[in-house]
Amino acid sequence: IAFWSMKVIYCTIDALLCAVAFTPAFIYEGYEKIQKKMQERDYWEALRTIGVILLAPVFLLYNYVTSQESSEDTEGKRRWRRGARDDFKDSIEKWMEAADHHDTTSPDIMTALVHNHSSQFEMLSGIQKQLREMQTQQEQMGERLTKVETHIK
């Protein structure tokens, strides 16, 4: 009795976790389908899709509960699973190697920030120099205007 009770509890929790995990992806596909059907002006199918989205967790739970467990474990399935596991393990190792290579070949973030700061400082000093020249020219124009106004009076 204890074994079956634990199995029922485990299956219930597993089904709920499955529904929680896959419902967002299922709903997202439904949103894409609604948009497509609305553009095609197939409003009935869009309305049906809205109903499917609302019932997505129930649908996923139903699929989980009605799925059959396969106890047949053939040599071909074992070989396929082993190959998939090895491929996945190798791909993770390749990702880690690529990340390490990226870390060693890319400039340090602080170096990039210092370079960015120095280039902005150079640009700012150039802008300040131009601003001083413009202020000098404006003062000269103000003096000329004053001379012209006094000469006219």
Short mmCIF file of N, CA and C in Angstrom, two decimals:
data_model
loop_
_atom_site.label_atom_id
_atom_site.label_comp_id
_atom_site.label_asym_id
_atom_site.label_seq_id
_atom_site.Cartn_x
_atom_site.Cartn_y
_atom_site.Cartn_z
N ILE A 1 0.83 -1.19 0.00
CA ILE A 1 0.00 0.00 0.00
C ILE A 1 0.88 1.25 0.00
N ALA A 2 1.94 1.23 0.79
CA ALA A 2 2.81 2.41 0.87
C ALA A 2 3.46 2.69 -0.48
N PHE A 3 3.86 1.61 -1.19
CA PHE A 3 4.49 1.80 -2.49
C PHE A 3 3.54 2.48 -3.46
N TRP A 4 2.31 1.99 -3.52
CA TRP A 4 1.34 2.56 -4.45
C TRP A 4 0.95 3.98 -4.05
N SER A 5 0.88 4.24 -2.76
CA SER A 5 0.58 5.60 -2.30
C SER A 5 1.68 6.56 -2.73
N MET A 6 2.92 6.14 -2.55
CA MET A 6 4.04 6.98 -2.96
C MET A 6 4.05 7.18 -4.47
N LYS A 7 3.71 6.12 -5.20
CA LYS A 7 3.69 6.23 -6.65
C LYS A 7 2.60 7.20 -7.10
N VAL A 8 1.43 7.15 -6.47
CA VAL A 8 0.35 8.07 -6.80
C VAL A 8 0.76 9.51 -6.50
N ILE A 9 1.36 9.73 -5.35
CA ILE A 9 1.81 11.08 -4.99
C ILE A 9 2.87 11.56 -5.97
N TYR A 10 3.83 10.69 -6.27
CA TYR A 10 4.91 11.06 -7.19
C TYR A 10 4.34 11.40 -8.57
N CYS A 11 3.45 10.55 -9.08
CA CYS A 11 2.87 10.79 -10.41
C CYS A 11 2.05 12.07 -10.44
N THR A 12 1.32 12.34 -9.37
CA THR A 12 0.52 13.57 -9.32
C THR A 12 1.41 14.80 -9.34
N ILE A 13 2.44 14.79 -8.51
CA ILE A 13 3.36 15.93 -8.47
C ILE A 13 4.09 16.06 -9.80
N ASP A 14 4.51 14.94 -10.38
CA ASP A 14 5.20 14.97 -11.66
C ASP A 14 4.29 15.51 -12.76
N ALA A 15 3.03 15.12 -12.76
CA ALA A 15 2.08 15.62 -13.76
C ALA A 15 1.88 17.12 -13.61
N LEU A 16 1.74 17.58 -12.38
CA LEU A 16 1.56 19.02 -12.16
C LEU A 16 2.79 19.81 -12.59
N LEU A 17 3.98 19.29 -12.27
CA LEU A 17 5.21 19.97 -12.69
C LEU A 17 5.34 19.98 -14.21
N CYS A 18 4.94 18.91 -14.84
CA CYS A 18 4.97 18.85 -16.30
C CYS A 18 4.03 19.90 -16.89
N ALA A 19 2.84 20.00 -16.34
CA ALA A 19 1.88 21.00 -16.83
C ALA A 19 2.40 22.41 -16.61
N VAL A 20 2.98 22.67 -15.45
CA VAL A 20 3.51 24.01 -15.16
C VAL A 20 4.68 24.33 -16.08
N ALA A 21 5.51 23.34 -16.37
CA ALA A 21 6.70 23.59 -17.18
C ALA A 21 6.36 23.83 -18.65
N PHE A 22 5.39 23.10 -19.19
CA PHE A 22 5.14 23.17 -20.62
C PHE A 22 3.96 24.04 -21.01
N THR A 23 3.16 24.49 -20.06
CA THR A 23 2.02 25.34 -20.40
C THR A 23 2.44 26.65 -21.06
N PRO A 24 3.46 27.37 -20.57
CA PRO A 24 3.83 28.63 -21.25
C PRO A 24 4.22 28.44 -22.71
N ALA A 25 4.96 27.39 -23.02
CA ALA A 25 5.35 27.15 -24.41
C ALA A 25 4.12 26.82 -25.25
N PHE A 26 3.22 26.05 -24.70
CA PHE A 26 1.99 25.68 -25.40
C PHE A 26 1.13 26.93 -25.66
N ILE A 27 1.04 27.78 -24.67
CA ILE A 27 0.25 29.01 -24.81
C ILE A 27 0.89 29.94 -25.82
N TYR A 28 2.22 30.05 -25.81
CA TYR A 28 2.91 30.93 -26.76
C TYR A 28 2.65 30.49 -28.20
N GLU A 29 2.67 29.17 -28.44
CA GLU A 29 2.34 28.68 -29.77
C GLU A 29 0.91 29.04 -30.14
N GLY A 30 0.01 29.00 -29.16
CA GLY A 30 -1.38 29.37 -29.42
C GLY A 30 -1.51 30.84 -29.79
N TYR A 31 -0.76 31.71 -29.12
CA TYR A 31 -0.80 33.13 -29.47
C TYR A 31 -0.34 33.36 -30.90
N GLU A 32 0.71 32.66 -31.30
CA GLU A 32 1.17 32.78 -32.68
C GLU A 32 0.09 32.32 -33.66
N LYS A 33 -0.59 31.23 -33.29
CA LYS A 33 -1.63 30.70 -34.16
C LYS A 33 -2.81 31.67 -34.25
N ILE A 34 -3.16 32.30 -33.12
CA ILE A 34 -4.26 33.28 -33.14
C ILE A 34 -3.93 34.42 -34.09
N GLN A 35 -2.72 34.95 -33.98
CA GLN A 35 -2.32 36.06 -34.85
C GLN A 35 -2.38 35.65 -36.32
N LYS A 36 -1.88 34.46 -36.61
CA LYS A 36 -1.88 33.98 -37.99
C LYS A 36 -3.31 33.82 -38.51
N LYS A 37 -4.19 33.23 -37.70
CA LYS A 37 -5.57 33.00 -38.13
C LYS A 37 -6.33 34.33 -38.26
N MET A 38 -6.03 35.29 -37.42
CA MET A 38 -6.69 36.60 -37.54
C MET A 38 -6.26 37.29 -38.83
N GLN A 39 -4.99 37.16 -39.19
CA GLN A 39 -4.52 37.76 -40.44
C GLN A 39 -5.15 37.07 -41.65
N GLU A 40 -5.40 35.76 -41.52
CA GLU A 40 -6.05 35.01 -42.59
C GLU A 40 -7.57 35.18 -42.57
N ARG A 41 -8.08 35.91 -41.59
CA ARG A 41 -9.51 36.16 -41.40
C ARG A 41 -10.30 34.87 -41.15
N ASP A 42 -9.66 33.93 -40.47
CA ASP A 42 -10.31 32.68 -40.07
C ASP A 42 -10.65 32.82 -38.58
N TYR A 43 -11.74 33.55 -38.32
CA TYR A 43 -12.07 33.92 -36.95
C TYR A 43 -12.54 32.73 -36.11
N TRP A 44 -13.20 31.76 -36.73
CA TRP A 44 -13.65 30.60 -35.97
C TRP A 44 -12.46 29.82 -35.41
N GLU A 45 -11.44 29.61 -36.24
CA GLU A 45 -10.25 28.90 -35.78
C GLU A 45 -9.52 29.70 -34.71
N ALA A 46 -9.50 31.02 -34.83
CA ALA A 46 -8.87 31.86 -33.80
C ALA A 46 -9.62 31.73 -32.48
N LEU A 47 -10.96 31.69 -32.53
CA LEU A 47 -11.76 31.52 -31.32
C LEU A 47 -11.52 30.15 -30.68
N ARG A 48 -11.42 29.12 -31.51
CA ARG A 48 -11.12 27.78 -30.99
C ARG A 48 -9.75 27.75 -30.34
N THR A 49 -8.79 28.46 -30.92
CA THR A 49 -7.44 28.50 -30.35
C THR A 49 -7.45 29.18 -28.99
N ILE A 50 -8.28 30.20 -28.84
CA ILE A 50 -8.40 30.85 -27.53
C ILE A 50 -8.91 29.85 -26.49
N GLY A 51 -9.89 29.04 -26.88
CA GLY A 51 -10.39 28.01 -25.97
C GLY A 51 -9.32 26.99 -25.62
N VAL A 52 -8.51 26.61 -26.60
CA VAL A 52 -7.42 25.67 -26.34
C VAL A 52 -6.41 26.28 -25.37
N ILE A 53 -6.12 27.57 -25.54
CA ILE A 53 -5.17 28.23 -24.64
C ILE A 53 -5.70 28.23 -23.21
N LEU A 54 -6.99 28.50 -23.06
CA LEU A 54 -7.56 28.52 -21.72
C LEU A 54 -7.54 27.14 -21.06
N LEU A 55 -7.63 26.10 -21.86
CA LEU A 55 -7.65 24.75 -21.32
C LEU A 55 -6.29 24.05 -21.45
N ALA A 56 -5.23 24.79 -21.73
CA ALA A 56 -3.91 24.20 -21.96
C ALA A 56 -3.43 23.35 -20.79
N PRO A 57 -3.51 23.82 -19.55
CA PRO A 57 -3.03 22.95 -18.46
C PRO A 57 -3.80 21.64 -18.35
N VAL A 58 -5.11 21.70 -18.57
CA VAL A 58 -5.92 20.48 -18.51
C VAL A 58 -5.51 19.52 -19.63
N PHE A 59 -5.30 20.07 -20.82
CA PHE A 59 -4.89 19.26 -21.96
C PHE A 59 -3.54 18.59 -21.70
N LEU A 60 -2.59 19.32 -21.15
CA LEU A 60 -1.28 18.75 -20.85
C LEU A 60 -1.37 17.69 -19.76
N LEU A 61 -2.18 17.94 -18.74
CA LEU A 61 -2.37 16.93 -17.70
C LEU A 61 -3.01 15.66 -18.27
N TYR A 62 -3.98 15.83 -19.15
CA TYR A 62 -4.63 14.68 -19.78
C TYR A 62 -3.62 13.86 -20.59
N ASN A 63 -2.80 14.55 -21.38
CA ASN A 63 -1.79 13.84 -22.17
C ASN A 63 -0.80 13.10 -21.27
N TYR A 64 -0.44 13.72 -20.16
CA TYR A 64 0.51 13.07 -19.25
C TYR A 64 -0.11 11.84 -18.59
N VAL A 65 -1.35 11.95 -18.17
CA VAL A 65 -2.01 10.85 -17.47
C VAL A 65 -2.29 9.69 -18.41
N THR A 66 -2.66 9.97 -19.65
CA THR A 66 -3.01 8.90 -20.58
C THR A 66 -1.82 8.32 -21.32
N SER A 67 -0.65 8.87 -21.14
CA SER A 67 0.53 8.32 -21.84
C SER A 67 0.88 6.96 -21.27
N GLN A 68 1.36 6.11 -22.12
CA GLN A 68 1.69 4.75 -21.72
C GLN A 68 3.19 4.64 -21.45
N GLU A 69 3.51 3.95 -20.38
CA GLU A 69 4.92 3.70 -20.06
C GLU A 69 5.38 2.49 -20.85
N SER A 70 6.51 2.63 -21.49
CA SER A 70 7.03 1.54 -22.28
C SER A 70 8.08 0.79 -21.48
N SER A 71 7.82 -0.49 -21.25
CA SER A 71 8.79 -1.28 -20.50
C SER A 71 9.74 -2.00 -21.45
N GLU A 72 9.47 -1.91 -22.74
CA GLU A 72 10.33 -2.55 -23.72
C GLU A 72 11.59 -1.72 -23.89
N ASP A 73 12.71 -2.30 -23.54
CA ASP A 73 13.97 -1.59 -23.67
C ASP A 73 14.87 -2.43 -24.57
N THR A 74 14.83 -2.13 -25.84
CA THR A 74 15.60 -2.92 -26.79
C THR A 74 17.02 -2.39 -26.87
N GLU A 75 17.86 -3.17 -27.52
CA GLU A 75 19.27 -2.77 -27.67
C GLU A 75 19.38 -1.50 -28.51
N GLY A 76 18.51 -1.37 -29.50
CA GLY A 76 18.54 -0.17 -30.34
C GLY A 76 18.22 1.09 -29.54
N LYS A 77 17.22 0.99 -28.65
CA LYS A 77 16.87 2.14 -27.81
C LYS A 77 18.01 2.48 -26.87
N ARG A 78 18.64 1.45 -26.31
CA ARG A 78 19.77 1.70 -25.40
C ARG A 78 20.90 2.41 -26.13
N ARG A 79 21.21 1.93 -27.32
CA ARG A 79 22.28 2.54 -28.12
C ARG A 79 21.94 3.99 -28.47
N TRP A 80 20.68 4.23 -28.84
CA TRP A 80 20.25 5.59 -29.19
C TRP A 80 20.37 6.52 -27.98
N ARG A 81 19.91 6.04 -26.81
CA ARG A 81 20.00 6.86 -25.59
C ARG A 81 21.45 7.15 -25.22
N ARG A 82 22.30 6.13 -25.32
CA ARG A 82 23.71 6.31 -25.00
C ARG A 82 24.34 7.34 -25.94
N GLY A 83 24.02 7.24 -27.23
CA GLY A 83 24.56 8.20 -28.20
C GLY A 83 24.07 9.61 -27.92
N ALA A 84 22.79 9.74 -27.59
CA ALA A 84 22.25 11.07 -27.27
C ALA A 84 22.92 11.65 -26.04
N ARG A 85 23.13 10.81 -25.02
CA ARG A 85 23.78 11.28 -23.80
C ARG A 85 25.22 11.71 -24.09
N ASP A 86 25.94 10.91 -24.88
CA ASP A 86 27.33 11.26 -25.21
C ASP A 86 27.40 12.52 -26.05
N ASP A 87 26.49 12.67 -27.01
CA ASP A 87 26.47 13.89 -27.83
C ASP A 87 26.19 15.11 -26.98
N PHE A 88 25.25 14.97 -26.06
CA PHE A 88 24.91 16.10 -25.19
C PHE A 88 26.09 16.46 -24.31
N LYS A 89 26.77 15.44 -23.76
CA LYS A 89 27.92 15.68 -22.89
C LYS A 89 29.03 16.37 -23.68
N ASP A 90 29.28 15.90 -24.91
CA ASP A 90 30.31 16.51 -25.74
C ASP A 90 29.97 17.94 -26.10
N SER A 91 28.69 18.21 -26.36
CA SER A 91 28.32 19.58 -26.74
C SER A 91 28.51 20.53 -25.57
N ILE A 92 28.21 20.09 -24.36
CA ILE A 92 28.42 20.95 -23.19
C ILE A 92 29.90 21.24 -23.02
N GLU A 93 30.74 20.21 -23.20
CA GLU A 93 32.18 20.42 -23.09
C GLU A 93 32.67 21.38 -24.16
N LYS A 94 32.13 21.29 -25.37
CA LYS A 94 32.52 22.22 -26.44
C LYS A 94 32.09 23.64 -26.11
N TRP A 95 30.91 23.79 -25.54
CA TRP A 95 30.46 25.13 -25.14
C TRP A 95 31.39 25.72 -24.10
N MET A 96 31.81 24.88 -23.13
CA MET A 96 32.71 25.37 -22.09
C MET A 96 34.06 25.76 -22.69
N GLU A 97 34.57 24.95 -23.63
CA GLU A 97 35.83 25.29 -24.28
C GLU A 97 35.70 26.59 -25.06
N ALA A 98 34.58 26.78 -25.75
CA ALA A 98 34.38 28.01 -26.50
C ALA A 98 34.32 29.21 -25.57
N ALA A 99 33.69 29.04 -24.42
CA ALA A 99 33.62 30.14 -23.45
C ALA A 99 35.00 30.46 -22.90
N ASP A 100 35.81 29.43 -22.61
CA ASP A 100 37.17 29.66 -22.13
C ASP A 100 38.00 30.36 -23.20
N HIS A 101 37.85 29.92 -24.46
CA HIS A 101 38.59 30.54 -25.55
C HIS A 101 38.18 32.00 -25.70
N HIS A 102 36.88 32.25 -25.57
CA HIS A 102 36.38 33.62 -25.67
C HIS A 102 36.98 34.49 -24.56
N ASP A 103 37.06 33.93 -23.35
CA ASP A 103 37.62 34.69 -22.23
C ASP A 103 39.08 35.04 -22.46
N THR A 104 39.84 34.13 -23.08
CA THR A 104 41.27 34.38 -23.26
C THR A 104 41.55 35.27 -24.45
N THR A 105 40.65 35.32 -25.44
CA THR A 105 40.92 36.12 -26.63
C THR A 105 40.25 37.48 -26.59
N SER A 106 39.28 37.67 -25.76
CA SER A 106 38.57 38.95 -25.70
C SER A 106 39.26 39.89 -24.73
N PRO A 107 39.22 41.20 -25.02
CA PRO A 107 39.83 42.14 -24.09
C PRO A 107 39.06 42.19 -22.78
N ASP A 108 39.76 42.54 -21.76
CA ASP A 108 39.15 42.64 -20.45
C ASP A 108 38.12 43.77 -20.46
N ILE A 109 37.08 43.62 -19.69
CA ILE A 109 36.03 44.63 -19.64
C ILE A 109 36.57 45.96 -19.15
N MET A 110 37.41 45.93 -18.14
CA MET A 110 37.96 47.19 -17.62
C MET A 110 38.83 47.87 -18.66
N THR A 111 39.57 47.10 -19.45
CA THR A 111 40.38 47.69 -20.52
C THR A 111 39.47 48.37 -21.53
N ALA A 112 38.37 47.72 -21.88
CA ALA A 112 37.43 48.33 -22.82
C ALA A 112 36.82 49.59 -22.25
N LEU A 113 36.48 49.58 -20.96
CA LEU A 113 35.91 50.77 -20.34
C LEU A 113 36.92 51.92 -20.30
N VAL A 114 38.18 51.61 -19.97
CA VAL A 114 39.22 52.65 -19.94
C VAL A 114 39.41 53.23 -21.33
N HIS A 115 39.44 52.37 -22.35
CA HIS A 115 39.58 52.85 -23.72
C HIS A 115 38.39 53.73 -24.10
N ASN A 116 37.19 53.31 -23.74
CA ASN A 116 36.00 54.10 -24.04
C ASN A 116 36.06 55.45 -23.33
N HIS A 117 36.49 55.45 -22.07
CA HIS A 117 36.59 56.69 -21.31
C HIS A 117 37.62 57.63 -21.93
N SER A 118 38.77 57.08 -22.36
CA SER A 118 39.80 57.94 -22.96
C SER A 118 39.33 58.51 -24.29
N SER A 119 38.62 57.72 -25.10
CA SER A 119 38.13 58.26 -26.37
C SER A 119 37.06 59.32 -26.13
N GLN A 120 36.22 59.14 -25.12
CA GLN A 120 35.23 60.16 -24.80
C GLN A 120 35.90 61.42 -24.26
N PHE A 121 36.97 61.25 -23.49
CA PHE A 121 37.69 62.39 -22.95
C PHE A 121 38.32 63.20 -24.08
N GLU A 122 38.92 62.51 -25.08
CA GLU A 122 39.49 63.20 -26.23
C GLU A 122 38.41 63.96 -26.99
N MET A 123 37.25 63.34 -27.18
CA MET A 123 36.16 64.00 -27.89
C MET A 123 35.67 65.21 -27.10
N LEU A 124 35.57 65.08 -25.80
CA LEU A 124 35.11 66.17 -24.95
C LEU A 124 36.09 67.33 -24.99
N SER A 125 37.39 67.04 -24.96
CA SER A 125 38.38 68.13 -25.01
C SER A 125 38.32 68.84 -26.35
N GLY A 126 38.08 68.13 -27.44
CA GLY A 126 37.93 68.77 -28.76
C GLY A 126 36.69 69.65 -28.80
N ILE A 127 35.60 69.19 -28.23
CA ILE A 127 34.37 69.98 -28.20
C ILE A 127 34.56 71.23 -27.35
N GLN A 128 35.26 71.10 -26.21
CA GLN A 128 35.51 72.27 -25.36
C GLN A 128 36.38 73.29 -26.07
N LYS A 129 37.36 72.84 -26.84
CA LYS A 129 38.22 73.76 -27.61
C LYS A 129 37.39 74.52 -28.63
N GLN A 130 36.51 73.82 -29.35
CA GLN A 130 35.65 74.49 -30.32
C GLN A 130 34.71 75.48 -29.64
N LEU A 131 34.21 75.13 -28.47
CA LEU A 131 33.31 76.01 -27.72
C LEU A 131 34.03 77.29 -27.32
N ARG A 132 35.28 77.18 -26.85
CA ARG A 132 36.05 78.38 -26.48
C ARG A 132 36.28 79.28 -27.69
N GLU A 133 36.60 78.67 -28.85
CA GLU A 133 36.80 79.46 -30.07
C GLU A 133 35.51 80.18 -30.45
N MET A 134 34.38 79.50 -30.33
CA MET A 134 33.10 80.14 -30.67
C MET A 134 32.78 81.26 -29.70
N GLN A 135 33.09 81.07 -28.41
CA GLN A 135 32.84 82.13 -27.44
C GLN A 135 33.73 83.34 -27.72
N THR A 136 34.98 83.09 -28.12
CA THR A 136 35.88 84.19 -28.47
C THR A 136 35.33 84.95 -29.67
N GLN A 137 34.89 84.23 -30.68
CA GLN A 137 34.32 84.88 -31.87
C GLN A 137 33.06 85.65 -31.51
N GLN A 138 32.25 85.11 -30.62
CA GLN A 138 31.03 85.81 -30.20
C GLN A 138 31.37 87.09 -29.46
N GLU A 139 32.39 87.05 -28.61
CA GLU A 139 32.81 88.27 -27.91
C GLU A 139 33.32 89.31 -28.90
N GLN A 140 34.09 88.87 -29.90
CA GLN A 140 34.58 89.81 -30.92
C GLN A 140 33.42 90.41 -31.70
N MET A 141 32.42 89.61 -32.02
CA MET A 141 31.25 90.13 -32.74
C MET A 141 30.48 91.11 -31.86
N GLY A 142 30.41 90.83 -30.57
CA GLY A 142 29.74 91.75 -29.64
C GLY A 142 30.47 93.09 -29.58
N GLU A 143 31.82 93.06 -29.55
CA GLU A 143 32.60 94.30 -29.54
C GLU A 143 32.39 95.07 -30.84
N ARG A 144 32.39 94.39 -31.98
CA ARG A 144 32.16 95.06 -33.27
C ARG A 144 30.77 95.69 -33.30
N LEU A 145 29.78 94.96 -32.79
CA LEU A 145 28.42 95.48 -32.78
C LEU A 145 28.34 96.74 -31.92
N THR A 146 29.02 96.72 -30.77
CA THR A 146 29.03 97.89 -29.90
C THR A 146 29.68 99.08 -30.61
N LYS A 147 30.79 98.86 -31.32
CA LYS A 147 31.47 99.92 -32.06
C LYS A 147 30.58 100.49 -33.15
N VAL A 148 29.89 99.59 -33.87
CA VAL A 148 29.01 100.05 -34.94
C VAL A 148 27.86 100.86 -34.36
N GLU A 149 27.29 100.42 -33.23
CA GLU A 149 26.18 101.15 -32.62
C GLU A 149 26.64 102.53 -32.13
N THR A 150 27.84 102.61 -31.55
CA THR A 150 28.33 103.92 -31.09
C THR A 150 28.68 104.80 -32.28
N HIS A 151 29.13 104.24 -33.35
CA HIS A 151 29.48 105.01 -34.55
C HIS A 151 28.22 105.56 -35.22
N ILE A 152 27.11 104.80 -35.19
CA ILE A 152 25.86 105.24 -35.81
C ILE A 152 25.23 106.36 -34.99
N LYS A 153 25.34 106.36 -33.70
CA LYS A 153 24.71 107.37 -32.86
C LYS A 153 25.47 108.61 -32.99
#
